[in-house]
């Protein structure tokens, strides 16, 4: 049998992030100021973000040097291991080879610290002392709380209420590292109070929590806003994942035919996939698959349009696949995938046919998560379980076609704080909620009056 685990020394932690904007066949369309309809410039963003991150957001350089203090923190858990899923392959009886890159070994338990550490570093360099952010499942909030601690920043987290209630230990983790966390919608912001006035029982959503965190940062000079996904620079920071995976696949003597990740805002997927898409754009044949929940099917059922990144309409207009900024997804357990929009870079690459997408119900996702946990041992985060399900489906499709394929997926985090979801599944209480076309049509009415993007190419 070949190796099970491919590891790299700390000296192999990448020295540069890969910026896919340099290689895209069609660049993403500009982000627009909602008042003027004109492209947003660095000065518009400066109240919220450190200038270095704004420059990374629009950079056309293929590679961006990773400052040494960031690499130094990465050493705490990077490089992450790449596993060959021998036992899952045997359980499936597949001829295909399945590999997964495991990001759950970070202190916070997911890929999120890869960008949290970078963002906290640049906020500190910018002379600010505090960050505000939102969190869905609590993974991002805990990652930023950790990173803020390591760079001596204060941190306030607006946590989607349903997760705040379902995941009390994520809250404890955020507080253990020293950040303040409140359920969103909260009474602390105008955006939160407005939602609570209309729906006191709102389960919250990422769109609402983003409004609160943006409002918080916009109102204070000492505070930067930090986003855990969607933005170009966040996706770029995550590319340490794919660069390491390229080296580890080489160690294994294989190259993937299929590369898979789950998508909420698109960051872990991009982190793994972009370095491989660089090879695809250069001519290699790779099937790149993004997996999303059927309860929040942004790529598979949402149009490519200009929309606000948040529910309170505080952000610029972003060109992306969207379900409409006031779409509140059903309270599925993969809280980190409950976002109405999608990263503009991922959206554009889907339009260009370089990435395809599939949507799954949570019942089938948890069935696959259990198969994985019972063969490989690791209990996946519900978000990551979408990628597990995608990989199992890709192996089945290869067997059906009589082919042996090499499949690589991102196991973006562990599910140790999501055991309530596993409990519900094991007790037969996990609901699959169908999302009617009428609900999507209703939510999309909110973007009818907004500017329309060019027809996919610019
Ligand atoms: C473990 C895990 N995977 C995936 C995601 C989805 O986010 P993204 O699409 O930005 O990777 C989250 C978000 O919270 C997460 O916690």
Short mmCIF file of C-alpha atoms and ligand atoms in Angstrom, two decimals:
data_model
loop_
_atom_site.label_atom_id
_atom_site.label_comp_id
_atom_site.label_asym_id
_atom_site.label_seq_id
_atom_site.Cartn_x
_atom_site.Cartn_y
_atom_site.Cartn_z
CA UNK A 1 0.00 0.00 0.00
CA UNK A 2 1.23 3.52 -0.72
CA UNK A 3 1.54 6.21 1.97
CA UNK A 4 -1.53 7.37 3.90
CA UNK A 5 -0.25 10.79 4.94
CA UNK A 6 1.88 13.21 2.93
CA UNK A 7 3.55 15.86 5.08
CA UNK A 8 5.91 18.72 4.29
CA UNK A 9 8.53 20.46 6.48
CA UNK A 10 7.91 23.99 7.80
CA UNK A 11 10.40 25.27 5.25
CA UNK A 12 7.84 24.29 2.57
CA UNK A 13 5.23 26.76 3.86
CA UNK A 14 4.61 28.88 0.75
CA UNK A 15 6.46 32.19 0.57
CA UNK A 16 3.87 33.74 -1.74
CA UNK A 17 0.13 33.72 -2.15
CA UNK A 18 -1.22 33.04 -5.65
CA UNK A 19 -3.48 35.75 -7.10
CA UNK A 20 -5.63 34.20 -9.84
CA UNK A 21 -6.68 37.63 -11.15
CA UNK A 22 -3.42 37.68 -13.10
CA UNK A 23 -4.43 34.60 -15.12
CA UNK A 24 -8.22 34.77 -15.51
CA UNK A 25 -9.47 34.73 -19.11
CA UNK A 26 -12.05 37.39 -18.16
CA UNK A 27 -11.26 39.63 -15.20
CA UNK A 28 -14.02 40.06 -12.61
CA UNK A 29 -16.27 43.04 -13.24
CA UNK A 30 -15.79 46.06 -10.99
CA UNK A 31 -17.41 46.44 -7.61
CA UNK A 32 -19.76 49.46 -7.76
CA UNK A 33 -20.64 52.28 -5.40
CA UNK A 34 -24.41 51.89 -4.82
CA UNK A 35 -24.97 55.67 -4.80
CA UNK A 36 -23.09 56.59 -7.97
CA UNK A 37 -23.07 53.31 -9.88
CA UNK A 38 -19.34 53.96 -10.48
CA UNK A 39 -16.51 51.51 -9.65
CA UNK A 40 -15.43 51.70 -6.04
CA UNK A 41 -11.93 53.12 -5.49
CA UNK A 42 -9.40 52.58 -2.69
CA UNK A 43 -10.54 55.76 -0.91
CA UNK A 44 -14.10 54.40 -0.61
CA UNK A 45 -12.79 51.29 1.13
CA UNK A 46 -10.13 52.93 3.31
CA UNK A 47 -12.44 53.55 6.32
CA UNK A 48 -13.03 49.80 6.56
CA UNK A 49 -9.84 48.05 5.43
CA UNK A 50 -6.05 48.51 5.79
CA UNK A 51 -4.60 49.92 2.54
CA UNK A 52 -2.39 46.88 1.98
CA UNK A 53 -5.48 44.63 1.81
CA UNK A 54 -7.22 47.09 -0.54
CA UNK A 55 -4.18 46.92 -2.83
CA UNK A 56 -4.23 43.11 -2.70
CA UNK A 57 -7.95 43.23 -3.57
CA UNK A 58 -7.21 44.86 -6.95
CA UNK A 59 -3.70 43.50 -7.53
CA UNK A 60 -2.97 41.99 -10.94
CA UNK A 61 0.33 40.42 -9.78
CA UNK A 62 0.25 36.63 -9.90
CA UNK A 63 2.20 36.33 -6.67
CA UNK A 64 2.13 38.33 -3.45
CA UNK A 65 4.93 37.87 -0.90
CA UNK A 66 3.77 36.57 2.50
CA UNK A 67 5.31 38.71 5.27
CA UNK A 68 7.53 36.71 7.60
CA UNK A 69 5.47 37.38 10.81
CA UNK A 70 2.50 35.71 9.06
CA UNK A 71 4.56 32.69 7.96
CA UNK A 72 5.81 32.51 11.49
CA UNK A 73 2.27 32.07 12.84
CA UNK A 74 1.45 29.64 10.01
CA UNK A 75 4.19 27.41 11.50
CA UNK A 76 1.84 26.59 14.39
CA UNK A 77 -0.08 24.21 12.09
CA UNK A 78 1.18 24.51 8.52
CA UNK A 79 1.92 22.74 6.27
CA UNK A 80 -1.27 20.76 6.80
CA UNK A 81 -1.29 17.05 5.92
CA UNK A 82 -2.60 15.54 2.70
CA UNK A 83 -4.22 12.15 3.21
CA UNK A 84 -4.83 9.33 0.79
CA UNK A 85 -8.29 8.03 1.76
CA UNK A 86 -7.39 4.35 1.50
CA UNK A 87 -10.09 3.29 3.93
CA UNK A 88 -12.82 5.37 2.32
CA UNK A 89 -11.81 3.97 -1.07
CA UNK A 90 -12.17 0.43 0.33
CA UNK A 91 -15.53 1.30 1.93
CA UNK A 92 -16.79 2.63 -1.42
CA UNK A 93 -15.23 -0.20 -3.42
CA UNK A 94 -14.02 2.40 -5.91
CA UNK A 95 -11.16 2.06 -8.36
CA UNK A 96 -10.46 5.77 -8.04
CA UNK A 97 -7.82 7.28 -5.79
CA UNK A 98 -9.19 9.79 -3.28
CA UNK A 99 -7.02 12.37 -1.51
CA UNK A 100 -7.98 15.07 0.98
CA UNK A 101 -6.15 18.10 2.26
CA UNK A 102 -6.99 18.46 5.95
CA UNK A 103 -7.31 22.03 7.24
CA UNK A 104 -8.87 20.94 10.55
CA UNK A 105 -5.43 20.77 12.20
CA UNK A 106 -5.33 24.54 12.77
CA UNK A 107 -5.94 25.68 16.38
CA UNK A 108 -9.43 26.93 15.41
CA UNK A 109 -10.21 23.69 13.56
CA UNK A 110 -10.60 25.00 10.02
CA UNK A 111 -8.93 26.81 7.10
CA UNK A 112 -10.13 30.19 8.38
CA UNK A 113 -6.94 31.16 10.29
CA UNK A 114 -5.01 31.24 6.98
CA UNK A 115 -6.57 34.61 6.22
CA UNK A 116 -7.44 35.66 9.81
CA UNK A 117 -3.74 35.75 10.68
CA UNK A 118 -2.92 37.73 7.53
CA UNK A 119 -5.73 40.22 8.10
CA UNK A 120 -4.90 40.77 11.78
CA UNK A 121 -1.27 41.38 10.81
CA UNK A 122 -2.20 44.07 8.22
CA UNK A 123 -4.70 45.74 10.58
CA UNK A 124 -1.99 46.03 13.20
CA UNK A 125 0.54 47.35 10.63
CA UNK A 126 -2.07 49.93 9.61
CA UNK A 127 -2.05 51.30 13.17
CA UNK A 128 -5.55 50.20 14.16
CA UNK A 129 -6.27 48.39 17.41
CA UNK A 130 -9.63 46.70 16.91
CA UNK A 131 -11.48 44.52 14.38
CA UNK A 132 -15.17 43.75 13.93
CA UNK A 133 -16.55 40.81 12.02
CA UNK A 134 -19.47 38.45 11.51
CA UNK A 135 -19.48 34.70 11.87
CA UNK A 136 -21.85 32.00 10.66
CA UNK A 137 -21.00 28.68 12.23
CA UNK A 138 -18.48 30.30 14.56
CA UNK A 139 -15.45 28.99 12.69
CA UNK A 140 -14.50 32.38 11.31
CA UNK A 141 -15.20 34.21 14.56
CA UNK A 142 -12.97 31.83 16.48
CA UNK A 143 -10.22 32.10 13.85
CA UNK A 144 -10.23 35.91 13.98
CA UNK A 145 -10.38 35.88 17.77
CA UNK A 146 -7.24 33.72 17.81
CA UNK A 147 -5.45 35.88 15.22
CA UNK A 148 -6.42 39.09 17.04
CA UNK A 149 -4.98 37.69 20.24
CA UNK A 150 -1.70 36.79 18.53
CA UNK A 151 -1.32 40.33 17.13
CA UNK A 152 -2.67 42.17 20.22
CA UNK A 153 -5.96 43.47 18.70
CA UNK A 154 -9.41 43.80 20.26
CA UNK A 155 -12.07 41.84 18.39
CA UNK A 156 -15.87 41.97 18.31
CA UNK A 157 -17.82 39.15 16.65
CA UNK A 158 -21.45 39.31 15.49
CA UNK A 159 -22.50 35.67 15.45
CA UNK A 160 -25.56 34.49 13.49
CA UNK A 161 -28.16 33.85 16.19
CA UNK A 162 -29.06 30.29 15.16
CA UNK A 163 -25.40 29.24 15.45
CA UNK A 164 -24.96 31.22 18.67
CA UNK A 165 -27.70 29.02 20.11
CA UNK A 166 -26.74 25.73 18.39
CA UNK A 167 -23.01 26.05 19.06
CA UNK A 168 -22.39 27.36 22.56
CA UNK A 169 -18.85 25.96 22.59
CA UNK A 170 -17.82 27.96 19.53
CA UNK A 171 -18.85 30.98 21.56
CA UNK A 172 -16.72 29.77 24.48
CA UNK A 173 -13.79 29.33 22.13
CA UNK A 174 -14.16 32.89 20.79
CA UNK A 175 -14.25 34.17 24.36
CA UNK A 176 -11.35 31.99 25.47
CA UNK A 177 -9.12 33.72 22.92
CA UNK A 178 -10.41 37.05 24.26
CA UNK A 179 -12.92 38.43 21.73
CA UNK A 180 -16.39 39.76 22.53
CA UNK A 181 -19.26 37.89 20.85
CA UNK A 182 -22.95 38.85 20.53
CA UNK A 183 -25.84 37.09 18.75
CA UNK A 184 -26.87 38.74 15.48
CA UNK A 185 -29.26 40.44 14.88
CA UNK A 186 -28.20 42.36 18.00
CA UNK A 187 -29.30 45.51 19.79
CA UNK A 188 -25.78 46.96 19.32
CA UNK A 189 -26.27 48.36 15.81
CA UNK A 190 -28.96 50.17 13.84
CA UNK A 191 -29.02 47.35 11.29
CA UNK A 192 -29.59 44.76 14.02
CA UNK A 193 -32.28 46.80 15.78
CA UNK A 194 -34.16 47.30 12.48
CA UNK A 195 -34.29 43.55 11.80
CA UNK A 196 -35.32 42.77 15.39
CA UNK A 197 -38.13 45.32 15.20
CA UNK A 198 -39.54 43.51 12.17
CA UNK A 199 -38.78 39.92 13.16
CA UNK A 200 -37.91 39.49 16.83
CA UNK A 201 -37.33 35.75 16.29
CA UNK A 202 -35.01 36.14 13.30
CA UNK A 203 -32.51 33.23 13.19
CA UNK A 204 -30.08 35.71 11.66
CA UNK A 205 -27.99 35.19 8.54
CA UNK A 206 -24.53 36.04 7.36
CA UNK A 207 -25.99 38.92 5.35
CA UNK A 208 -27.44 40.47 8.51
CA UNK A 209 -24.34 39.88 10.61
CA UNK A 210 -22.16 41.50 7.92
CA UNK A 211 -24.34 44.63 8.07
CA UNK A 212 -23.78 44.83 11.81
CA UNK A 213 -20.02 44.32 11.65
CA UNK A 214 -19.61 46.87 8.80
CA UNK A 215 -21.67 49.44 10.68
CA UNK A 216 -19.54 48.87 13.78
CA UNK A 217 -16.26 49.41 11.91
CA UNK A 218 -17.54 52.36 9.85
CA UNK A 219 -18.42 54.17 13.08
CA UNK A 220 -14.99 53.91 14.74
CA UNK A 221 -11.57 55.05 13.56
CA UNK A 222 -9.71 52.47 15.64
CA UNK A 223 -11.61 49.60 14.01
CA UNK A 224 -11.15 47.72 10.74
CA UNK A 225 -13.78 45.43 9.33
CA UNK A 226 -12.65 41.91 8.61
CA UNK A 227 -14.44 39.47 6.32
CA UNK A 228 -13.80 35.72 6.42
CA UNK A 229 -14.61 34.92 2.80
CA UNK A 230 -15.88 36.32 -0.55
CA UNK A 231 -13.32 39.12 -1.09
CA UNK A 232 -10.44 38.64 -3.52
CA UNK A 233 -7.71 39.08 -0.91
CA UNK A 234 -9.31 36.49 1.38
CA UNK A 235 -9.36 33.90 -1.41
CA UNK A 236 -5.77 34.78 -2.27
CA UNK A 237 -4.62 34.20 1.33
CA UNK A 238 -6.17 30.74 1.26
CA UNK A 239 -4.03 29.63 -1.70
CA UNK A 240 -1.40 28.31 0.69
CA UNK A 241 -3.69 25.24 0.77
CA UNK A 242 -3.52 24.46 -2.94
CA UNK A 243 0.17 25.29 -3.27
CA UNK A 244 1.02 22.79 -0.54
CA UNK A 245 -1.37 20.26 -2.09
CA UNK A 246 0.40 20.58 -5.46
CA UNK A 247 3.70 19.64 -3.78
CA UNK A 248 2.09 16.81 -1.82
CA UNK A 249 0.34 15.34 -4.89
CA UNK A 250 3.74 15.36 -6.53
CA UNK A 251 5.11 13.42 -3.54
CA UNK A 252 2.30 10.93 -4.09
CA UNK A 253 3.26 10.69 -7.76
CA UNK A 254 -0.23 11.69 -8.97
CA UNK A 255 -2.08 14.69 -10.36
CA UNK A 256 -5.80 15.17 -9.68
CA UNK A 257 -8.41 14.72 -12.42
CA UNK A 258 -11.01 16.21 -10.11
CA UNK A 259 -10.56 18.98 -7.50
CA UNK A 260 -13.44 19.56 -5.07
CA UNK A 261 -14.38 21.97 -2.28
CA UNK A 262 -17.50 23.15 -0.49
CA UNK A 263 -18.59 26.75 -1.06
CA UNK A 264 -20.11 29.23 1.37
CA UNK A 265 -18.49 32.45 0.26
CA UNK A 266 -15.89 30.50 -1.71
CA UNK A 267 -12.66 30.78 0.29
CA UNK A 268 -11.65 27.22 1.19
CA UNK A 269 -12.69 26.00 -2.23
CA UNK A 270 -10.60 28.70 -3.91
CA UNK A 271 -7.71 28.10 -1.57
CA UNK A 272 -7.40 24.56 -2.81
CA UNK A 273 -8.64 25.05 -6.37
CA UNK A 274 -6.95 28.26 -7.59
CA UNK A 275 -3.40 26.86 -7.79
CA UNK A 276 -4.86 23.93 -9.77
CA UNK A 277 -6.95 26.29 -11.92
CA UNK A 278 -3.68 28.01 -12.79
CA UNK A 279 -2.63 24.68 -14.31
CA UNK A 280 -6.06 24.27 -15.97
CA UNK A 281 -5.88 27.73 -17.54
CA UNK A 282 -2.40 26.76 -18.80
CA UNK A 283 -3.88 23.70 -20.53
CA UNK A 284 -4.18 20.82 -18.03
CA UNK A 285 -7.48 18.96 -17.98
CA UNK A 286 -9.06 19.14 -14.51
CA UNK A 287 -12.68 18.94 -13.45
CA UNK A 288 -13.12 21.58 -10.72
CA UNK A 289 -16.27 21.11 -8.64
CA UNK A 290 -17.85 23.46 -6.09
CA UNK A 291 -20.35 21.86 -3.66
CA UNK A 292 -23.14 23.88 -2.06
CA UNK A 293 -26.26 23.17 0.03
CA UNK A 294 -29.60 22.75 -1.75
CA UNK A 295 -31.01 25.07 0.95
CA UNK A 296 -28.74 27.91 -0.25
CA UNK A 297 -28.02 27.11 -3.91
CA UNK A 298 -26.20 30.29 -4.91
CA UNK A 299 -24.23 28.92 -7.87
CA UNK A 300 -26.73 26.36 -9.15
CA UNK A 301 -29.92 28.47 -8.92
CA UNK A 302 -28.90 32.08 -8.38
CA UNK A 303 -28.31 34.44 -11.34
CA UNK A 304 -25.04 36.32 -11.91
CA UNK A 305 -25.98 39.87 -10.94
CA UNK A 306 -24.95 42.94 -9.03
CA UNK A 307 -26.07 42.68 -5.43
CA UNK A 308 -25.23 43.93 -1.98
CA UNK A 309 -22.96 41.72 0.09
CA UNK A 310 -25.16 42.26 3.13
CA UNK A 311 -28.83 42.46 4.04
CA UNK A 312 -28.68 46.04 5.32
CA UNK A 313 -27.38 47.36 1.96
CA UNK A 314 -24.27 48.91 3.50
CA UNK A 315 -21.67 47.23 1.25
CA UNK A 316 -20.77 48.12 -2.33
CA UNK A 317 -22.53 46.29 -5.18
CA UNK A 318 -20.72 43.06 -5.94
CA UNK A 319 -20.87 41.16 -9.29
CA UNK A 320 -21.66 37.62 -8.21
CA UNK A 321 -24.04 34.70 -8.23
CA UNK A 322 -26.68 35.64 -5.69
CA UNK A 323 -30.03 34.64 -4.25
CA UNK A 324 -30.81 38.25 -3.30
CA UNK A 325 -29.51 40.12 -0.26
CA UNK A 326 -32.62 39.58 1.87
CA UNK A 327 -32.72 35.82 1.23
CA UNK A 328 -32.59 34.08 4.61
CA UNK A 329 -31.64 30.43 4.07
CA UNK A 330 -33.28 27.67 6.10
CA UNK A 331 -31.47 26.95 9.36
CA UNK A 332 -29.39 24.04 8.06
CA UNK A 333 -26.49 22.79 10.15
CA UNK A 334 -23.80 23.86 7.69
CA UNK A 335 -24.09 27.42 9.05
CA UNK A 336 -20.97 28.54 7.18
CA UNK A 337 -22.65 27.81 3.83
CA UNK A 338 -25.70 29.97 4.54
CA UNK A 339 -24.67 32.99 2.49
CA UNK A 340 -26.82 34.56 -0.25
CA UNK A 341 -23.86 35.51 -2.45
CA UNK A 342 -20.60 34.07 -3.73
CA UNK A 343 -17.08 35.34 -4.23
CA UNK A 344 -16.88 37.40 -7.47
CA UNK A 345 -13.77 35.46 -8.53
CA UNK A 346 -15.56 32.11 -8.16
CA UNK A 347 -18.70 33.53 -9.81
CA UNK A 348 -16.73 34.73 -12.84
CA UNK A 349 -14.86 31.42 -13.16
CA UNK A 350 -18.19 29.55 -13.08
CA UNK A 351 -19.47 31.85 -15.86
CA UNK A 352 -16.32 31.10 -17.84
CA UNK A 353 -16.91 27.36 -17.54
CA UNK A 354 -13.72 26.71 -15.55
CA UNK A 355 -15.64 25.62 -12.44
CA UNK A 356 -18.89 23.65 -12.19
CA UNK A 357 -21.23 23.40 -9.22
CA UNK A 358 -23.56 20.88 -7.59
CA UNK A 359 -26.08 21.29 -4.72
CA UNK A 360 -26.88 18.62 -2.11
CA UNK A 361 -29.49 18.20 0.62
CA UNK A 362 -28.24 17.94 4.19
CA UNK A 363 -29.59 14.39 4.62
CA UNK A 364 -27.36 13.03 1.85
CA UNK A 365 -24.45 15.15 3.04
CA UNK A 366 -24.62 13.73 6.56
CA UNK A 367 -24.92 10.17 5.20
CA UNK A 368 -21.61 10.76 3.40
CA UNK A 369 -20.09 12.44 6.47
CA UNK A 370 -20.84 9.31 8.51
CA UNK A 371 -19.34 7.04 5.87
CA UNK A 372 -16.23 9.18 5.96
CA UNK A 373 -16.04 9.34 9.77
CA UNK A 374 -16.53 5.59 10.06
CA UNK A 375 -13.77 4.79 7.57
CA UNK A 376 -11.21 7.62 7.83
CA UNK A 377 -11.89 8.50 11.48
CA UNK A 378 -12.13 12.30 11.16
CA UNK A 379 -15.57 13.79 11.86
CA UNK A 380 -16.02 16.49 9.20
CA UNK A 381 -17.52 19.91 9.82
CA UNK A 382 -21.00 19.94 8.20
CA UNK A 383 -19.67 22.45 5.64
CA UNK A 384 -16.72 20.23 4.73
CA UNK A 385 -19.07 17.24 4.55
CA UNK A 386 -20.44 18.78 1.32
CA UNK A 387 -17.01 18.26 -0.24
CA UNK A 388 -16.89 14.70 1.14
CA UNK A 389 -20.25 14.05 -0.54
CA UNK A 390 -18.98 15.59 -3.77
CA UNK A 391 -15.90 13.35 -3.70
CA UNK A 392 -17.97 10.21 -3.06
CA UNK A 393 -20.20 11.21 -5.99
CA UNK A 394 -17.17 11.81 -8.22
CA UNK A 395 -15.81 8.35 -7.36
CA UNK A 396 -19.19 6.76 -8.17
CA UNK A 397 -19.33 8.63 -11.49
CA UNK A 398 -15.82 7.43 -12.38
CA UNK A 399 -16.72 3.81 -11.57
CA UNK A 400 -19.86 4.10 -13.66
CA UNK A 401 -17.79 5.39 -16.57
CA UNK A 402 -15.35 2.50 -16.04
CA UNK A 403 -12.52 4.93 -15.29
CA UNK A 404 -10.02 5.28 -12.51
CA UNK A 405 -9.75 8.95 -11.53
CA UNK A 406 -7.63 10.79 -9.03
CA UNK A 407 -9.90 12.88 -6.82
CA UNK A 408 -8.70 15.59 -4.45
CA UNK A 409 -10.94 17.43 -2.02
CA UNK A 410 -10.57 19.97 0.73
CA UNK A 411 -11.58 18.80 4.18
CA UNK A 412 -11.89 22.37 5.41
CA UNK A 413 -12.54 21.65 9.08
CA UNK A 414 -13.48 19.16 11.77
CA UNK A 415 -16.94 18.88 13.27
CA UNK A 416 -16.11 18.66 16.97
CA UNK A 417 -18.33 21.64 17.70
CA UNK A 418 -21.08 20.39 15.42
CA UNK A 419 -21.97 17.22 17.25
CA UNK A 420 -25.50 18.54 17.82
CA UNK A 421 -25.97 18.19 14.07
CA UNK A 422 -24.65 14.62 14.14
CA UNK A 423 -26.99 13.90 17.07
CA UNK A 424 -29.95 15.16 15.06
CA UNK A 425 -28.92 13.05 12.06
CA UNK A 426 -28.41 9.90 14.14
CA UNK A 427 -31.80 10.44 15.83
CA UNK A 428 -33.45 10.73 12.40
CA UNK A 429 -34.41 14.33 13.13
CA UNK A 430 -32.52 16.10 10.39
CA UNK A 431 -34.91 17.82 8.04
CA UNK A 432 -34.44 18.36 4.32
CA UNK A 433 -36.22 21.55 3.43
CA UNK A 434 -37.10 21.99 -0.23
CA UNK A 435 -36.52 25.48 -1.57
CA UNK A 436 -39.35 26.54 -3.90
CA UNK A 437 -38.64 28.50 -7.10
CA UNK A 438 -41.17 31.07 -5.88
CA UNK A 439 -39.06 31.79 -2.79
CA UNK A 440 -35.99 32.44 -4.95
CA UNK A 441 -38.03 34.60 -7.32
CA UNK A 442 -39.39 36.57 -4.38
CA UNK A 443 -35.93 37.15 -2.93
CA UNK A 444 -34.55 38.20 -6.32
CA UNK A 445 -37.11 40.99 -6.60
CA UNK A 446 -34.86 42.88 -4.17
CA UNK A 447 -32.15 43.22 -6.83
CA UNK A 448 -34.34 44.06 -9.85
CA UNK A 449 -33.61 47.77 -9.73
CA UNK A 450 -29.83 47.37 -9.28
CA UNK A 451 -27.34 47.82 -12.16
CA UNK A 452 -26.83 44.74 -14.34
CA UNK A 453 -23.40 43.28 -15.10
CA UNK A 454 -22.16 42.92 -18.66
CA UNK A 455 -23.14 39.53 -20.07
CA UNK A 456 -20.41 37.65 -18.30
CA UNK A 457 -17.47 38.90 -20.32
CA UNK A 458 -15.88 42.27 -20.06
C1 LIG B 1 -15.24 24.35 8.02
C2 LIG B 1 -15.81 25.34 7.07
N1 LIG B 1 -15.77 25.05 5.75
C3 LIG B 1 -16.28 25.90 4.84
C4 LIG B 1 -16.86 27.11 5.20
C5 LIG B 1 -17.44 27.97 4.14
O1 LIG B 1 -16.76 29.14 3.91
P1 LIG B 1 -15.88 29.36 2.62
O2 LIG B 1 -16.74 29.06 1.42
O3 LIG B 1 -15.45 30.76 2.67
O4 LIG B 1 -14.74 28.42 2.73
C6 LIG B 1 -16.90 27.46 6.55
C7 LIG B 1 -17.49 28.74 6.96
O5 LIG B 1 -17.71 29.03 8.09
C8 LIG B 1 -16.37 26.55 7.49
O6 LIG B 1 -16.39 26.84 8.79
#
